[in-house]
CSV table of C-alpha atoms (C1' of nucleotides) in Angstrom, one decimal:
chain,number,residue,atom,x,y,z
A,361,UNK,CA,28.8,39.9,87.6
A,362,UNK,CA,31.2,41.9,84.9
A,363,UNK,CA,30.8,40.8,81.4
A,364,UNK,CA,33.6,42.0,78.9
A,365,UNK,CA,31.2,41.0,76.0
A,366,UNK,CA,29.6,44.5,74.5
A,367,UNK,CA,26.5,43.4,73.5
A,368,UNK,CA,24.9,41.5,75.7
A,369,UNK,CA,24.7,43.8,78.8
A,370,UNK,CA,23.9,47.1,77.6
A,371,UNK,CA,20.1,48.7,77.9
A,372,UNK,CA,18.0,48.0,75.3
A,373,UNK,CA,15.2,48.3,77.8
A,374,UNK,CA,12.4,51.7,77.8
A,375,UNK,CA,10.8,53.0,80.3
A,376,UNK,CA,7.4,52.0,80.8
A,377,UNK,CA,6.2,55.2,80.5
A,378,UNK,CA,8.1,55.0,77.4
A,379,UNK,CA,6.8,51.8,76.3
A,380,UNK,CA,3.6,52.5,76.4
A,381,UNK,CA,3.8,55.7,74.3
A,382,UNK,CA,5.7,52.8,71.5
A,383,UNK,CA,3.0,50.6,71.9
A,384,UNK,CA,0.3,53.4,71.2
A,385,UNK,CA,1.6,55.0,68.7
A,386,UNK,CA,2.8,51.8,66.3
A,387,UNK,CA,-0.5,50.0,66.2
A,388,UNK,CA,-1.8,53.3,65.9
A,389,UNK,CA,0.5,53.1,62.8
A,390,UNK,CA,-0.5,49.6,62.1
A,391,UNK,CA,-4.3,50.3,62.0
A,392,UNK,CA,-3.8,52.7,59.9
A,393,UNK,CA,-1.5,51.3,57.2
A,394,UNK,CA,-2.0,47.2,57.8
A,395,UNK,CA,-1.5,45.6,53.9
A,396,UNK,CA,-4.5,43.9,53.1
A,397,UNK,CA,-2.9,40.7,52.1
A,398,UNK,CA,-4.6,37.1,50.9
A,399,UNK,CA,-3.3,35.5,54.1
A,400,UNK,CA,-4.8,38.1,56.4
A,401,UNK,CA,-8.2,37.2,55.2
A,402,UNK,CA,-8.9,35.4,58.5
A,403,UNK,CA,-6.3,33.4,61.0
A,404,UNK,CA,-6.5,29.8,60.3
A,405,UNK,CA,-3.3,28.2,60.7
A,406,UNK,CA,-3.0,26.1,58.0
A,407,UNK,CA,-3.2,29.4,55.6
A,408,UNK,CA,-1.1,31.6,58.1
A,409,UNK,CA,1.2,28.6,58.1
A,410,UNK,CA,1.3,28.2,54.6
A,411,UNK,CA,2.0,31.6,53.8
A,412,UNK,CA,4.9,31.8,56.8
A,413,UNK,CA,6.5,29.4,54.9
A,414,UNK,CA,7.0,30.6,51.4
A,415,UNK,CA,7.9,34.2,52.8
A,416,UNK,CA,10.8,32.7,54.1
A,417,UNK,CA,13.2,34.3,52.2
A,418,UNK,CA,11.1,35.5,49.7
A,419,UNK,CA,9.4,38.7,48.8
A,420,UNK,CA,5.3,39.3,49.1
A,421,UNK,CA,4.4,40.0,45.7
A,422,UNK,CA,6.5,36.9,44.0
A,423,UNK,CA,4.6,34.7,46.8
A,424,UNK,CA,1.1,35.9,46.1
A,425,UNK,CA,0.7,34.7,43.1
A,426,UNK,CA,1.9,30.9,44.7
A,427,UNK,CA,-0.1,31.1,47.4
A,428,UNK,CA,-3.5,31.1,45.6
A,429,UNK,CA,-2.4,28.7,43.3
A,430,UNK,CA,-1.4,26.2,46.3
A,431,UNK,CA,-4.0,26.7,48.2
A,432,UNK,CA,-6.4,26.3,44.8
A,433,UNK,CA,-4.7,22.7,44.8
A,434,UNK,CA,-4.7,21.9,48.4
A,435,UNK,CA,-7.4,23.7,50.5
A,436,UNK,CA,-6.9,21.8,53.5
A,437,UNK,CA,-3.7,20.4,55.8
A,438,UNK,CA,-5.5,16.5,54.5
A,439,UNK,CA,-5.5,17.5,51.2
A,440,UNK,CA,-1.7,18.5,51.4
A,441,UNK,CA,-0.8,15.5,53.6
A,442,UNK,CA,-2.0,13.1,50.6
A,443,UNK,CA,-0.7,15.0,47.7
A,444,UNK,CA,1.6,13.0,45.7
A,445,UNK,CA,5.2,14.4,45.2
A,446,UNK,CA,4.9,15.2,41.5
A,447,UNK,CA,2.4,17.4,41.7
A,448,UNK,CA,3.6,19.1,45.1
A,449,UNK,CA,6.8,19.6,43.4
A,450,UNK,CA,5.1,20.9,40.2
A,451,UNK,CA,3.0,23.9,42.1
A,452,UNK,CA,6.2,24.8,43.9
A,453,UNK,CA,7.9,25.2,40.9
A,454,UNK,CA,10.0,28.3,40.9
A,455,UNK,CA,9.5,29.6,44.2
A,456,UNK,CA,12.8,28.3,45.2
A,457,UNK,CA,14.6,26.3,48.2
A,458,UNK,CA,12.8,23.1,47.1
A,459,UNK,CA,13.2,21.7,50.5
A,460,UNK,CA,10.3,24.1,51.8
A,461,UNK,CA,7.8,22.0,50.0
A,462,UNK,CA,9.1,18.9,50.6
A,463,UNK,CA,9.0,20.1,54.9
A,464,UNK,CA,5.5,21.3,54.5
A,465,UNK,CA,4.1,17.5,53.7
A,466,UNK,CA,5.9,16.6,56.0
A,467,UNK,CA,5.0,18.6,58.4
A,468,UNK,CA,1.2,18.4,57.1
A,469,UNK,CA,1.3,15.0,57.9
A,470,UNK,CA,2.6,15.4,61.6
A,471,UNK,CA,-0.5,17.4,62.0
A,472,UNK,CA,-2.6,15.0,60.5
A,473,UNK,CA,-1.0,11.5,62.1
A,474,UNK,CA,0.6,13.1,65.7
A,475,UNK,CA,-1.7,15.9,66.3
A,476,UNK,CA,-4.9,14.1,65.6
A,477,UNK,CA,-5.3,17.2,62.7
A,478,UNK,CA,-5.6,19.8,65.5
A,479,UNK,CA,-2.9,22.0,65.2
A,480,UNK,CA,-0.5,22.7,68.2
A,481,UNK,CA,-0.7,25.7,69.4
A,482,UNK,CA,2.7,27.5,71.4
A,483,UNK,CA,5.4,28.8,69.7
A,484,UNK,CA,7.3,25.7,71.3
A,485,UNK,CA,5.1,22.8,70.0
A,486,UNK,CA,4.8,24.4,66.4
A,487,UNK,CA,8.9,24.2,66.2
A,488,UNK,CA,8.6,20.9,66.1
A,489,UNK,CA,6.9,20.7,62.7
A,490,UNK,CA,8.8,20.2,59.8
A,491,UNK,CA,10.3,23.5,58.6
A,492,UNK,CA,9.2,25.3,61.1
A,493,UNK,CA,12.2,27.1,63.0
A,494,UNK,CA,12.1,30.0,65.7
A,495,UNK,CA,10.7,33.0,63.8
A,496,UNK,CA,7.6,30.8,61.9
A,497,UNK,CA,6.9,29.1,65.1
A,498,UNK,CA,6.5,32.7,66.8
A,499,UNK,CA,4.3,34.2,63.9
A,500,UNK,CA,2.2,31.6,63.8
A,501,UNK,CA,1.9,31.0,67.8
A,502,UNK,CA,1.1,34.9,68.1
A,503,UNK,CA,-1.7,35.5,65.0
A,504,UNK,CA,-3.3,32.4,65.3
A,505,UNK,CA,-3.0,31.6,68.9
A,506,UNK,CA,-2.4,34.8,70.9
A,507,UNK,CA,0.5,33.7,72.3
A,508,UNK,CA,2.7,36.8,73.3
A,509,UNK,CA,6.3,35.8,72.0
A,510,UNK,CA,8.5,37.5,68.8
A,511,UNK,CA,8.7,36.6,65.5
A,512,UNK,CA,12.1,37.4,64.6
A,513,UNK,CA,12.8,37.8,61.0
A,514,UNK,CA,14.8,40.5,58.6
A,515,UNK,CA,12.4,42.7,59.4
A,516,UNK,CA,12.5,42.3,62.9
A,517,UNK,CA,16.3,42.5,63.5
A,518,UNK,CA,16.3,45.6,61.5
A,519,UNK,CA,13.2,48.0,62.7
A,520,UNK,CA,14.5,47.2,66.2
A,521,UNK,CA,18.3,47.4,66.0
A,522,UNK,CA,17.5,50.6,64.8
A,523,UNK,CA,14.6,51.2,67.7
A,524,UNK,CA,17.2,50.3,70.4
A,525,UNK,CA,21.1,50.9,68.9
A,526,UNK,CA,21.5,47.6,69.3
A,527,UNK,CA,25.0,46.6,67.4
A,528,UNK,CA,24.8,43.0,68.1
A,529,UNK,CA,25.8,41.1,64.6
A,530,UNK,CA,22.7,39.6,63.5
A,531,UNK,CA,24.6,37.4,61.3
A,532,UNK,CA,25.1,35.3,64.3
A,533,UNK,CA,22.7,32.9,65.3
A,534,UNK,CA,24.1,33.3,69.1
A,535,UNK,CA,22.5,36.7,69.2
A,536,UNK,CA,19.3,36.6,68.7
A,537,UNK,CA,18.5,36.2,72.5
A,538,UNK,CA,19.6,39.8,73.0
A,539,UNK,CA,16.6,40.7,70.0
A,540,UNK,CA,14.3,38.1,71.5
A,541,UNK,CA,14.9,39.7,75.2
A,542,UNK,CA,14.8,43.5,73.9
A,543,UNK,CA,11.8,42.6,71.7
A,544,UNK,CA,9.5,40.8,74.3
A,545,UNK,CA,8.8,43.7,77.0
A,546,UNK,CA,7.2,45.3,74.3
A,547,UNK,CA,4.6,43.5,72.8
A,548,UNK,CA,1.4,44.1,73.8
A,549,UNK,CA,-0.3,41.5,75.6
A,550,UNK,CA,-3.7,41.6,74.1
A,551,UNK,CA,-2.7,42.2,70.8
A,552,UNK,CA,0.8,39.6,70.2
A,553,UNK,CA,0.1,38.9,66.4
A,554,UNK,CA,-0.8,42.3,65.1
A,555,UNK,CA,2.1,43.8,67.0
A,556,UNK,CA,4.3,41.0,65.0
A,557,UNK,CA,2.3,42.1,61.8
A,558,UNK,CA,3.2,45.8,62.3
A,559,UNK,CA,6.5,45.1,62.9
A,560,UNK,CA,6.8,43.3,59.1
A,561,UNK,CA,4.4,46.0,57.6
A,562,UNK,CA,6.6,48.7,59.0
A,563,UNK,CA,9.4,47.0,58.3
A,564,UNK,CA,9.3,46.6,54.8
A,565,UNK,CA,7.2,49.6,53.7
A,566,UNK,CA,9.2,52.7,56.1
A,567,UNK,CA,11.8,51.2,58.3
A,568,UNK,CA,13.5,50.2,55.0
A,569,UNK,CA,16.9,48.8,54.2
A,570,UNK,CA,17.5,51.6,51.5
A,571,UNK,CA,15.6,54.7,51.4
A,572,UNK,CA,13.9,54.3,55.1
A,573,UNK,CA,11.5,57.0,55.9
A,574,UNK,CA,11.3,56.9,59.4
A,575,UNK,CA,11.9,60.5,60.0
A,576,UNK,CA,8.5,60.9,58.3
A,577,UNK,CA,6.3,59.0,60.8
A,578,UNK,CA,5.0,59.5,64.2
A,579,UNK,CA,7.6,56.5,65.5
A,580,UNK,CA,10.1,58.8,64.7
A,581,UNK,CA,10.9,60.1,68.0
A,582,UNK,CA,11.0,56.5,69.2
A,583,UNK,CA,14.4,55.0,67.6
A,584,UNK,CA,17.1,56.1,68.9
A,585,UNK,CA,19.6,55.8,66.1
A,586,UNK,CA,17.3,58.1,63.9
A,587,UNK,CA,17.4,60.5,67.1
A,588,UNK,CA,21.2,60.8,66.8
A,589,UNK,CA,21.6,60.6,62.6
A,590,UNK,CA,22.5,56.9,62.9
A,591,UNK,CA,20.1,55.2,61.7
A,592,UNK,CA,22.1,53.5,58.3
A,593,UNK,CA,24.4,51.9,60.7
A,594,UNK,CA,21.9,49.4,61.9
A,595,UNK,CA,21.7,46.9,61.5
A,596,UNK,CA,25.2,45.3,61.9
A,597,UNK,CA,25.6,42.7,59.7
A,598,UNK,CA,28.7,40.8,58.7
A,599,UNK,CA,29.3,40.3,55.2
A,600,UNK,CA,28.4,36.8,53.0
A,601,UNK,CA,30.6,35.0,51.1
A,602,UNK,CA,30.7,35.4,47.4
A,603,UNK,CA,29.4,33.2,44.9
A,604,UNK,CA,31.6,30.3,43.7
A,605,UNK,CA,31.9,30.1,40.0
A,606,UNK,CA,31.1,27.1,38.6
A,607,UNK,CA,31.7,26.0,34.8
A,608,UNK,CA,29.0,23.8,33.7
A,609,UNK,CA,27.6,21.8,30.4
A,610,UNK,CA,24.3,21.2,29.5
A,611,UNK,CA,23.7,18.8,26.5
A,612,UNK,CA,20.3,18.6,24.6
A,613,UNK,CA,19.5,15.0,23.4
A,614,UNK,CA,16.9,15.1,20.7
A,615,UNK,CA,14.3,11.5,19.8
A,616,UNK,CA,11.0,11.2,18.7
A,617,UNK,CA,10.2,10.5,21.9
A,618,UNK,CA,11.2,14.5,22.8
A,619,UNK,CA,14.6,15.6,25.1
A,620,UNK,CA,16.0,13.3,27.4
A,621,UNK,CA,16.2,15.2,31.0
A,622,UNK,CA,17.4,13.4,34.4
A,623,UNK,CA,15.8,14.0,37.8
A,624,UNK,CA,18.5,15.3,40.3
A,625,UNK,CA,19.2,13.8,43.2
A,626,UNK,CA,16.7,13.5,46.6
A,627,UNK,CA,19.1,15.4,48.3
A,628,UNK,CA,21.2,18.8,47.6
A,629,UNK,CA,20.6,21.7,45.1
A,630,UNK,CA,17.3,21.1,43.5
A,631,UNK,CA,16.6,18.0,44.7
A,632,UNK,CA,14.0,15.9,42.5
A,633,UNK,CA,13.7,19.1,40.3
A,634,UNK,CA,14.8,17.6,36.2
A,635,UNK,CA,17.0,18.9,33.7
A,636,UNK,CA,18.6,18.5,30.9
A,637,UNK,CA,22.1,15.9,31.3
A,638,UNK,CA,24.6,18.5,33.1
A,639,UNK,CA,28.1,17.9,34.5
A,640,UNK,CA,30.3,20.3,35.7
A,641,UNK,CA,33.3,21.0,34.1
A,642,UNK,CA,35.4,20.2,37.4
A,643,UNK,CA,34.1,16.7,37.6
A,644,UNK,CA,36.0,16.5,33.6
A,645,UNK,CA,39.0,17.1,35.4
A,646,UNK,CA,39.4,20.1,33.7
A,647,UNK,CA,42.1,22.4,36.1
A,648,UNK,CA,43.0,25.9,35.3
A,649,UNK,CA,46.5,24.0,35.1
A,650,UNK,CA,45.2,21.4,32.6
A,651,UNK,CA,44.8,23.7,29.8
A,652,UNK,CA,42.5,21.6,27.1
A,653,UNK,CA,41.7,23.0,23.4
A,654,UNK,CA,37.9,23.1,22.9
A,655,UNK,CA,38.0,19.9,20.5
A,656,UNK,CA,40.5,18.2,23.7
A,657,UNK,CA,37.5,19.0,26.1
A,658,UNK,CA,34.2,18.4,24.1
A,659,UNK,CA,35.8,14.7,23.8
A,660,UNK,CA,35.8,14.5,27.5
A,661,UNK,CA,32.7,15.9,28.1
A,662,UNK,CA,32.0,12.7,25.3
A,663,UNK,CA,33.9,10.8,26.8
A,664,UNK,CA,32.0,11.3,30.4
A,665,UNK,CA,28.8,10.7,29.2
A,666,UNK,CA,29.5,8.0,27.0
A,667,UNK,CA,30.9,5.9,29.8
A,668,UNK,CA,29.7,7.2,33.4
A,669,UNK,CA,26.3,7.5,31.2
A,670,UNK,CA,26.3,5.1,28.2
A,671,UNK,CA,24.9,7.0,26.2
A,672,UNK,CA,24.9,6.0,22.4
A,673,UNK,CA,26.2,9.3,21.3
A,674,UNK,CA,27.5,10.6,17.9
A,675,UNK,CA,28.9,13.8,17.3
A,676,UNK,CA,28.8,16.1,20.1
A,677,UNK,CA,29.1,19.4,19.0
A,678,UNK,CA,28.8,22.9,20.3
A,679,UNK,CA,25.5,24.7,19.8
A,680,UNK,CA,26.8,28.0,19.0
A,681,UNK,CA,24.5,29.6,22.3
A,682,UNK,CA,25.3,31.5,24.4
A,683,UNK,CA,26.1,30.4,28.3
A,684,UNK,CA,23.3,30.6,30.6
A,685,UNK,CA,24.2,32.4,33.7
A,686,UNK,CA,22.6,31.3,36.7
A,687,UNK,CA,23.2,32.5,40.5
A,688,UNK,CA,22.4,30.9,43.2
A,689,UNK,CA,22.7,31.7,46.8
A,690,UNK,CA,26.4,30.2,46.9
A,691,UNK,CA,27.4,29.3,43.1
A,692,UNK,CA,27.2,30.8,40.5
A,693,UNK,CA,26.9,28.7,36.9
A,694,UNK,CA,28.2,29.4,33.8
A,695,UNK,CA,26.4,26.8,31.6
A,696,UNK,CA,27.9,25.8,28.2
A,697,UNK,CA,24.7,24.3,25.6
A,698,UNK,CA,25.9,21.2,23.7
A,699,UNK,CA,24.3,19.1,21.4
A,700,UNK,CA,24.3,15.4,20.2
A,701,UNK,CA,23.2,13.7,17.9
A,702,UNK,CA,21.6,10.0,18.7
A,703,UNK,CA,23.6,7.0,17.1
A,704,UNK,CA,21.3,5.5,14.1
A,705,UNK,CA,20.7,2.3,16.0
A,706,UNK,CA,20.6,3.7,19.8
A,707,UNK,CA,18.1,2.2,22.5
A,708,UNK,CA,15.9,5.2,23.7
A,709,UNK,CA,14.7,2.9,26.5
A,710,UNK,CA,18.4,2.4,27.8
A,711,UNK,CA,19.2,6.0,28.6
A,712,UNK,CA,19.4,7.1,32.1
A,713,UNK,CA,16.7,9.8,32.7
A,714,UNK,CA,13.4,10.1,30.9
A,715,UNK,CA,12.3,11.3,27.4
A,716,UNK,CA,9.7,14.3,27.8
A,717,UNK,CA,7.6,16.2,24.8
A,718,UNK,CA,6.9,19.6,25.7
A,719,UNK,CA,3.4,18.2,26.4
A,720,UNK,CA,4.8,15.7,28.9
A,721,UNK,CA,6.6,18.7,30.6
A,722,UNK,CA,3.2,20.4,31.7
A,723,UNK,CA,3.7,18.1,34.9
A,724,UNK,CA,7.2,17.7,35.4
A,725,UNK,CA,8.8,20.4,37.7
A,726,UNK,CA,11.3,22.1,36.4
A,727,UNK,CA,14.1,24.8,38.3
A,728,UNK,CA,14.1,27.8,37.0
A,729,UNK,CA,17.5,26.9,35.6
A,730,UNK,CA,16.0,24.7,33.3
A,731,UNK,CA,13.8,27.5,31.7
A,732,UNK,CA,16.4,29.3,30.9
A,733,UNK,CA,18.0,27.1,29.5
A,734,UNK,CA,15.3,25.9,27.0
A,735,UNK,CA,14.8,29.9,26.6
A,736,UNK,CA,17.8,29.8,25.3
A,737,UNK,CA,17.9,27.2,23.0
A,738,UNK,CA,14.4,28.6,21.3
A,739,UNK,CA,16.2,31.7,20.5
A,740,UNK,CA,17.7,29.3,17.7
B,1093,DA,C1',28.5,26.3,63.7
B,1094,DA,C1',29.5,27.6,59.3
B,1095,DA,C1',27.6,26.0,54.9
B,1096,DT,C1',23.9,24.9,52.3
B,1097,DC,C1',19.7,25.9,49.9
B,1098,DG,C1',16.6,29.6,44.8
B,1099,DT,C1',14.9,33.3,42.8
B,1100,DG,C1',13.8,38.1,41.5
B,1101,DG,C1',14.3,43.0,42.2
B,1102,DC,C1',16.9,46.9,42.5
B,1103,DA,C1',20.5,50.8,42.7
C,1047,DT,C1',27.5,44.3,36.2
C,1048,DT,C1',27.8,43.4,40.7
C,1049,DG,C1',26.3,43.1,45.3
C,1050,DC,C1',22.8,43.1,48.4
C,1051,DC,C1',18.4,42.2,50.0
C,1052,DA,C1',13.7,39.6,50.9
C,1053,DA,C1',8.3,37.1,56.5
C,1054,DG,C1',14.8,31.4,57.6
C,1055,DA,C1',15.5,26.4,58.4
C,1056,DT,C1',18.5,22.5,58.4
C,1057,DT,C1',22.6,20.0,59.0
DNA sequence: AAATCGTGGCA
DNA sequence: TTGCCAAGATT
């Protein structure tokens, strides 16, 4: 059969011959340069799993730090199945996309309830666990269980789009076959998890996104892009879409029982995480046509919390701060600090949200977000 | 299937 | 300062 798609037919196969000088020469590579990291101390799943998990995303010296912490507060899958939320919440704290944490008790307690607590063990069983998608189900399948399949992350799609010219946009979920199909031939069969190992070790420490050093190494002769002077053009990558900006108000509520915060919602952009009272400036109805004088919008902003809140405020003023500027992945806030001041006669107890001291706050998990913005308002 | 979901580092 | 990147999964 013709195709008239480019990618998906073209040879990203080697020789055997070929293949078997790869295969030498990069765990070669690997035995001699393998990072001696926490979670290569031995290959139980639940650690291996653990530490799949918060490197999604996320570089290896911000997770270190989180992963002997977690693993301090829940050494086994049980422990982690019967943790409450508060405290799950409060040792993720920071790491970011919240809903990893939230996943992993859930997918503990698969393990624990449907498994029996033995751990499945194909790439094809583990995907089936709570935050577990293709790539984490192949890591773990191939270091813990031998199983000879890919695990396809960042890494991966760079070292070999680069090893094989392949141009495919890995942006595109639909073509990751033509990486998975490219990718398998070459593992070797006794050794599925080191070779998946090496490929992240290489990845990040020569096979670079900036800077790669390729040329320097014995693997050299091996990718074809760095054979003709191409290597920077792999791989192909479609651009993301900028950051939405996003005008936002914070207000600080002082009592004697501390600063009222509210818990976000279960679902969405830090979901269960607390902050101060925030609305966005959109949800004031404040246009770019609707052009409001600062007094004009500080009496909506009022206004908004007085009745969507009922809050028993006086004399909401400006704190004189400057905005905290938070990115996201896809927004990007521009938080304005206000400041109120409780009516004499106001009922703590009927404010929506909860009223922490910074004792209290030792267990409550807080976004990053938040600690900036109570960075901020210490500067005072 | 494109959008959503955090944070820190770096040129 | 801005944009991009870093061991992706979910809806």
């Amino acid at each position: 059969m013709q195709s008239t798609t480019s990618s998906t037919n073209k040879n990203y196969q080697m020789t055997p011959s070929e293949r078997d000088a790869f295969q030498t020469a990069f765990m070669t590579w690997y035995d001699e340069n393998r990072r001696d990291l926490p979670w290569r101390q031995n290959q139980e799943p639940y650690r291996v799993w653990l530490s799949e998990i918060m490197l999604q995303q996320t570089q290896v010296q911000t997770v270190i730090p989180y992963y002997e912490r977690f693993l301090a507060t829940f050494p086994t899958v049980a422990d982690l199945a019967a943790a409450p939320e508060d405290l799950l919440m409060k040792t993720w704290e920071g790491l970011g996309y919240y809903s990893r944490a939230r996943n992993l008790q859930k997918a503990a307690r698969q393990v624990v309830d449907d498994y029996n607590g033995q751990w499945p063990i194909t790439a094809a069983e583990l995907e089936k666990l709570a935050g577990i998608g293709p790539y984490t189900a192949g890591a773990i399948a191939s270091i813990c269980f031998g199983e000879v399949v890919p695990a396809i992350d960042g890494n991966a799609f760079r070292v070999f789009s680069r090893l094989l010219k392949i141009d495919a946009d890995i942006a595109n979920p639909k073509n990751r076959h033509i990486f998975y199909d490219a990718i398998l031939p070459l593992i070797p069969k006794d050794r599925p998890g080191d070779f998946n190992q090496a490929v992240m070790d290489f990845g990040s420490q020569v096979c670079t996104a900036k800077n790669p050093t390729v040329g320097e190494t014995a693997l050299a002769p091996f990718f074809r892009s760095y054979q003709d002077g191409t290597l920077l053009d792999y791989p192909v990558k479609t651009k993301k879409a900028k950051q939405k900006p996003v005008a936002m108000f914070a207000v600080v509520i002082r009592s004697q029982k501390g600063l009222l915060f509210q818990k976000r919602p279960s679902t969405g952009l830090l979901a269960n995480l607390s902050t101060y009272p925030l609305v966005a400036a959109e949800d004031l109805q404040v246009t770019d046509d609707e052009l409001l004088t600062p007094e004009e919008q500080l009496a909506r902003i009022e206004a908004y919390f007085k009745e969507a809140f009922a809050l028993e405020l006086q004399q909401l003023h400006e704190s004189g701060l400057k905005p905290v500027v938070h990115v996201f992945t896809h927004l990007k806030w521009t938080i304005t600090l206000l400041e109120a001041q409780l009516a004499a006669d106001a009922d703590l107890a009927f404010f929506p949200g909860q009223w922490y001291t910074e004792a209290q706050l030792a267990d409550v998990a807080l976004p990053t977000v938040q600690k900036k913005l109570a960075a901020r308002l210490a500067t005072n």
